[in-house]
mmCIF file of C-alpha atoms and ligand atoms in Angstrom:
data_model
loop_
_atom_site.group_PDB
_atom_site.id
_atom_site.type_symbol
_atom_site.label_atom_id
_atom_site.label_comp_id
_atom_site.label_asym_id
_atom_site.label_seq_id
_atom_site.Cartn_x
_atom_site.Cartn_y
_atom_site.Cartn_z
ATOM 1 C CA UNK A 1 106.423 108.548 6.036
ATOM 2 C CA UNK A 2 106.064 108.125 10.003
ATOM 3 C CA UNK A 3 109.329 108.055 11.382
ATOM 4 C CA UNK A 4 110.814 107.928 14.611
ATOM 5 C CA UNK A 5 113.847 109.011 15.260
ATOM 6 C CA UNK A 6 114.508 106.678 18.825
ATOM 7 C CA UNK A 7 113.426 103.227 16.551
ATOM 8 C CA UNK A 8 116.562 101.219 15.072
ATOM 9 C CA UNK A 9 114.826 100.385 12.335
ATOM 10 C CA UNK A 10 113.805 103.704 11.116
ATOM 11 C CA UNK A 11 117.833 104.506 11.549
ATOM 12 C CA UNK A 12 118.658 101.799 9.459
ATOM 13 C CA UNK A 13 116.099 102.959 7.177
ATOM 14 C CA UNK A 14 117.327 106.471 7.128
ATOM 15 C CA UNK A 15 120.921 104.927 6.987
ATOM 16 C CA UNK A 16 121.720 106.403 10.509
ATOM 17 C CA UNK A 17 122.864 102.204 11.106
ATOM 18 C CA UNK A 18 124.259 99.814 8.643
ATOM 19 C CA UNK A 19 122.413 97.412 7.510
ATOM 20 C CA UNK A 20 123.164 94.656 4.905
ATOM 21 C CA UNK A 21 120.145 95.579 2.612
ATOM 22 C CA UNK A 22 118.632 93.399 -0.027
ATOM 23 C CA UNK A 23 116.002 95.569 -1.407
ATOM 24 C CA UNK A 24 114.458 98.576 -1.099
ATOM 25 C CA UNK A 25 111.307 100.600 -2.709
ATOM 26 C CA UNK A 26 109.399 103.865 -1.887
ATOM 27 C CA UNK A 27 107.772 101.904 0.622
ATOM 28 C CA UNK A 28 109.827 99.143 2.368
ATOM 29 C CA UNK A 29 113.423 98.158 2.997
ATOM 30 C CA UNK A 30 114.420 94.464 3.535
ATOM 31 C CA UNK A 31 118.177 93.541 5.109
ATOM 32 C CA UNK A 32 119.500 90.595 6.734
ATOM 33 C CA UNK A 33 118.697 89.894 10.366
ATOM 34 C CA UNK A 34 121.781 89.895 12.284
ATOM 35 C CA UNK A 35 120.677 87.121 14.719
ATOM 36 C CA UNK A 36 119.679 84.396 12.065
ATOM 37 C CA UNK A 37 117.105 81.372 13.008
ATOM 38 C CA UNK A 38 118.952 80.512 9.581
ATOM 39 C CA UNK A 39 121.022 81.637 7.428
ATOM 40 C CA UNK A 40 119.842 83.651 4.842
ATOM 41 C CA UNK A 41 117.280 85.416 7.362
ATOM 42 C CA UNK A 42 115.640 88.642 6.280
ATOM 43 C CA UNK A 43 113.548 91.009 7.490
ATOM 44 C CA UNK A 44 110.808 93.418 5.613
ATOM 45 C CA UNK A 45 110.552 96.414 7.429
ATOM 46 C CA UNK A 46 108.040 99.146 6.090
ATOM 47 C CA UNK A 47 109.166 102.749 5.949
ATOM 48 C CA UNK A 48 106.089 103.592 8.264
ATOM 49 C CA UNK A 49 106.929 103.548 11.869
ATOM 50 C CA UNK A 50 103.984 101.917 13.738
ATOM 51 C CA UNK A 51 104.400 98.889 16.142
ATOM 52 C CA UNK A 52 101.818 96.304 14.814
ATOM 53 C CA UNK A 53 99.956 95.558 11.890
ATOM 54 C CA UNK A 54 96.540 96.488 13.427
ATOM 55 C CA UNK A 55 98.372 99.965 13.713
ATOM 56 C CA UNK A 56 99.479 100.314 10.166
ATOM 57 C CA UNK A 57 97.514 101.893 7.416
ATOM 58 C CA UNK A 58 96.004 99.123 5.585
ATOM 59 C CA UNK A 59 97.367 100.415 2.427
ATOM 60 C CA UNK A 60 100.679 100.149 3.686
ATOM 61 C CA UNK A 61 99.557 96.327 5.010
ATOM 62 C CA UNK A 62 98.512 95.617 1.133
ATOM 63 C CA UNK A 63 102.183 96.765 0.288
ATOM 64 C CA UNK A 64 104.173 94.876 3.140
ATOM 65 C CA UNK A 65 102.339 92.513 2.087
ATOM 66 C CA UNK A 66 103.032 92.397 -1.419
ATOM 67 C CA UNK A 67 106.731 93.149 -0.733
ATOM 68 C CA UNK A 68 106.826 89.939 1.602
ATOM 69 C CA UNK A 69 105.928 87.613 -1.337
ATOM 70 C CA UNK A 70 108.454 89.641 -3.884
ATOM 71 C CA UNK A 71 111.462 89.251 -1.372
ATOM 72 C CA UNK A 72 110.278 85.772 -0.131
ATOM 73 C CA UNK A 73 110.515 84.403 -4.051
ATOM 74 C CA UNK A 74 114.180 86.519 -4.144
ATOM 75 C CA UNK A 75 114.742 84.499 -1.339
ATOM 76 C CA UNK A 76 114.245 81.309 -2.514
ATOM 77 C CA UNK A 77 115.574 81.586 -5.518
ATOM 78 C CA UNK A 78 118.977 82.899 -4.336
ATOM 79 C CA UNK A 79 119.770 80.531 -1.859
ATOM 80 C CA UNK A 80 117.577 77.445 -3.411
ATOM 81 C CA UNK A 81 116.149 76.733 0.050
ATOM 82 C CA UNK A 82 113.543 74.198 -0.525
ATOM 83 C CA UNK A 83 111.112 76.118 1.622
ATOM 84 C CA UNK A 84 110.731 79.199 4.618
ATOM 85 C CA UNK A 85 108.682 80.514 7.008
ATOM 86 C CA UNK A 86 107.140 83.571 7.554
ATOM 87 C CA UNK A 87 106.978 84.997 10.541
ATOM 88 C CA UNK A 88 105.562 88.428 12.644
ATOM 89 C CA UNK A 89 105.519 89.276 16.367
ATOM 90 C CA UNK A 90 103.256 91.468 17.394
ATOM 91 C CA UNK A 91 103.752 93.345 21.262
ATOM 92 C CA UNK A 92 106.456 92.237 23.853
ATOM 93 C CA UNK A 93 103.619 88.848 25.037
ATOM 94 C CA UNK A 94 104.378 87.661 21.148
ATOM 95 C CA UNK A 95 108.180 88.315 21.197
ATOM 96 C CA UNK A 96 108.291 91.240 19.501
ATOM 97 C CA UNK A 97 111.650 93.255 20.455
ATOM 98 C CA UNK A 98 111.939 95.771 18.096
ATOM 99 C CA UNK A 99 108.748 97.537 18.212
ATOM 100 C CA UNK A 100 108.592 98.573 14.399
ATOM 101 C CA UNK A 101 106.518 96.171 12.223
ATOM 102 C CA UNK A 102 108.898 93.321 10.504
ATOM 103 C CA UNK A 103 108.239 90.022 9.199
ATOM 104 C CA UNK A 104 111.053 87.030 9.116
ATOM 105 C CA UNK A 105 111.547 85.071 6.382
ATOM 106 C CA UNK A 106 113.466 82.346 7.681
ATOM 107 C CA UNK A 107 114.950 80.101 4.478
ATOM 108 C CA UNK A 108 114.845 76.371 5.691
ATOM 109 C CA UNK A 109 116.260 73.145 4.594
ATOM 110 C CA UNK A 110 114.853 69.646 5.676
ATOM 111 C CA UNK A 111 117.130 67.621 8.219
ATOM 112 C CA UNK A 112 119.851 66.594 8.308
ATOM 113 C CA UNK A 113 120.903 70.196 6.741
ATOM 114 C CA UNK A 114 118.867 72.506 9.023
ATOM 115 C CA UNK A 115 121.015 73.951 11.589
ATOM 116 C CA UNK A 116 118.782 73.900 14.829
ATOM 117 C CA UNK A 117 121.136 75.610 17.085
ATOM 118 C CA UNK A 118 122.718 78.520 15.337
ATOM 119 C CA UNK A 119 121.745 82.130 16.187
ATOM 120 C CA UNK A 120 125.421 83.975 14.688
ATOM 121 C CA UNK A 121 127.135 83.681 11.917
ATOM 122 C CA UNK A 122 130.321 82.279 12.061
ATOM 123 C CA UNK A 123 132.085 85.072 10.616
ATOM 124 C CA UNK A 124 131.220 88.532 9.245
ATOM 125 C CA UNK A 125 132.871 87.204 5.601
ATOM 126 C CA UNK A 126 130.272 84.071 6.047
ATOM 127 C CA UNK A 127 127.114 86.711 6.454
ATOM 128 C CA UNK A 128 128.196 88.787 3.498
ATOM 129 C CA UNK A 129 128.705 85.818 1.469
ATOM 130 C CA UNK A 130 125.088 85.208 2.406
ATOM 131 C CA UNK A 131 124.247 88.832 0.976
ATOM 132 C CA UNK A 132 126.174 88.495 -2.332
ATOM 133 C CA UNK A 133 123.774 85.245 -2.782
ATOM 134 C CA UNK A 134 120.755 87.420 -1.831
ATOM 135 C CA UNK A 135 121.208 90.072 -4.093
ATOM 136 C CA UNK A 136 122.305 87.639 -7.257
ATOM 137 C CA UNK A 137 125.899 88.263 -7.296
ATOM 138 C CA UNK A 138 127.028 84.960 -7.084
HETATM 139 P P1 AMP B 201 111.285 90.446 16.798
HETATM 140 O O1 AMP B 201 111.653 89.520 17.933
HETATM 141 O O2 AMP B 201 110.197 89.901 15.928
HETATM 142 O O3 AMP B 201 111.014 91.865 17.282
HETATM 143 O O4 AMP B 201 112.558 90.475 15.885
HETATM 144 C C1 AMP B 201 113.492 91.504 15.878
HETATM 145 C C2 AMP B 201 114.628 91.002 15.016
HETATM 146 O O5 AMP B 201 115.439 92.117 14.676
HETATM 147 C C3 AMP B 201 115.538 89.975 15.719
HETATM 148 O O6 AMP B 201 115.509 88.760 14.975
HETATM 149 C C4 AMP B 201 116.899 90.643 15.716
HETATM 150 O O7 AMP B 201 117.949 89.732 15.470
HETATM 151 C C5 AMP B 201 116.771 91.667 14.594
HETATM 152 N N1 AMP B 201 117.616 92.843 14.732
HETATM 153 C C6 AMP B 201 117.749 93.657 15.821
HETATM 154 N N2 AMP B 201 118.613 94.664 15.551
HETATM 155 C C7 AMP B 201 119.023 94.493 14.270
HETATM 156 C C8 AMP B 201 119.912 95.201 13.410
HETATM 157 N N3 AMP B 201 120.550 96.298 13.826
HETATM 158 N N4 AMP B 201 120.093 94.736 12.160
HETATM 159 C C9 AMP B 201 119.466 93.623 11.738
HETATM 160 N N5 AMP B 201 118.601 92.913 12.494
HETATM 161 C C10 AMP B 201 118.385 93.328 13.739
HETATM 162 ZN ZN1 ZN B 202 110.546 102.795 13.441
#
């Protein structure tokens, strides 16, 4: 796998950084986004360290892609959201910060229940609450 050893998310893949992981295969890791447009908010990062998807190998592409619909269903079915988006920057112009391909899935709920405004957990015990839900233990 491409790695390099300057990108966060390859250290959280290699496990240089904790993460608060949800799934994992040969060819992708997903783990909650620490700065939530909801709660519940993961990312799935491919092991391959490229910046966008025009620079990935397209059979890694098939399997991100693949992997986005797996954890996107775990997703919804562990939290019960009623629906989510999903969502990839590509280069700094789209808001892409970490340059290591990602895409959001961002759990939503219908108003009144969606929670416009918040971008942190209210507690470290609240966001692994949120990970026991996401990986069926409660
Ligand atoms: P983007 O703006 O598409 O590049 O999104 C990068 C995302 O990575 C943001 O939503 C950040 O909150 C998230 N992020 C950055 N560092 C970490 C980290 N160490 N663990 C989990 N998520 C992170
Ligand atoms: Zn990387």
């Amino acid at each position: 796998m491409v790695h390099d050893s300057n990108c966060i998310f390859c250290k959280i893949i290699a496990g240089e950084i904790p993460s608060l992981k949800i799934y994992e295969d040969e060819d992708l890791m997903s783990f909650m986004d620490i700065n939530p447009f909801s709660k519940g908010h993961v990312l799935v990062v491919p092991k391959y360290h490229a910046q966008t998807i025009t620079d990935l190998p397209e059979e890694v592409l098939v399997k991100l892609a693949k992997g986005v619909q797996k954890i996107a269903g775990i997703v919804r079915q562990r939290l019960g959201c009623e629906g989510f988006n999903v969502l990839q920057n590509n280069g700094a112009a789209a808001g892409q910060t970490v340059p290591h391909v990602h895409v959001h899935i961002i759990p939503r709920n219908p108003a009144p229940h969606l929670d416009w405004k918040s971008k942190k957990y209210d507690s470290d015990e609240e966001m692994h609450a949120y990970h026991k839900k996401l990986m069926g233990e409660e």
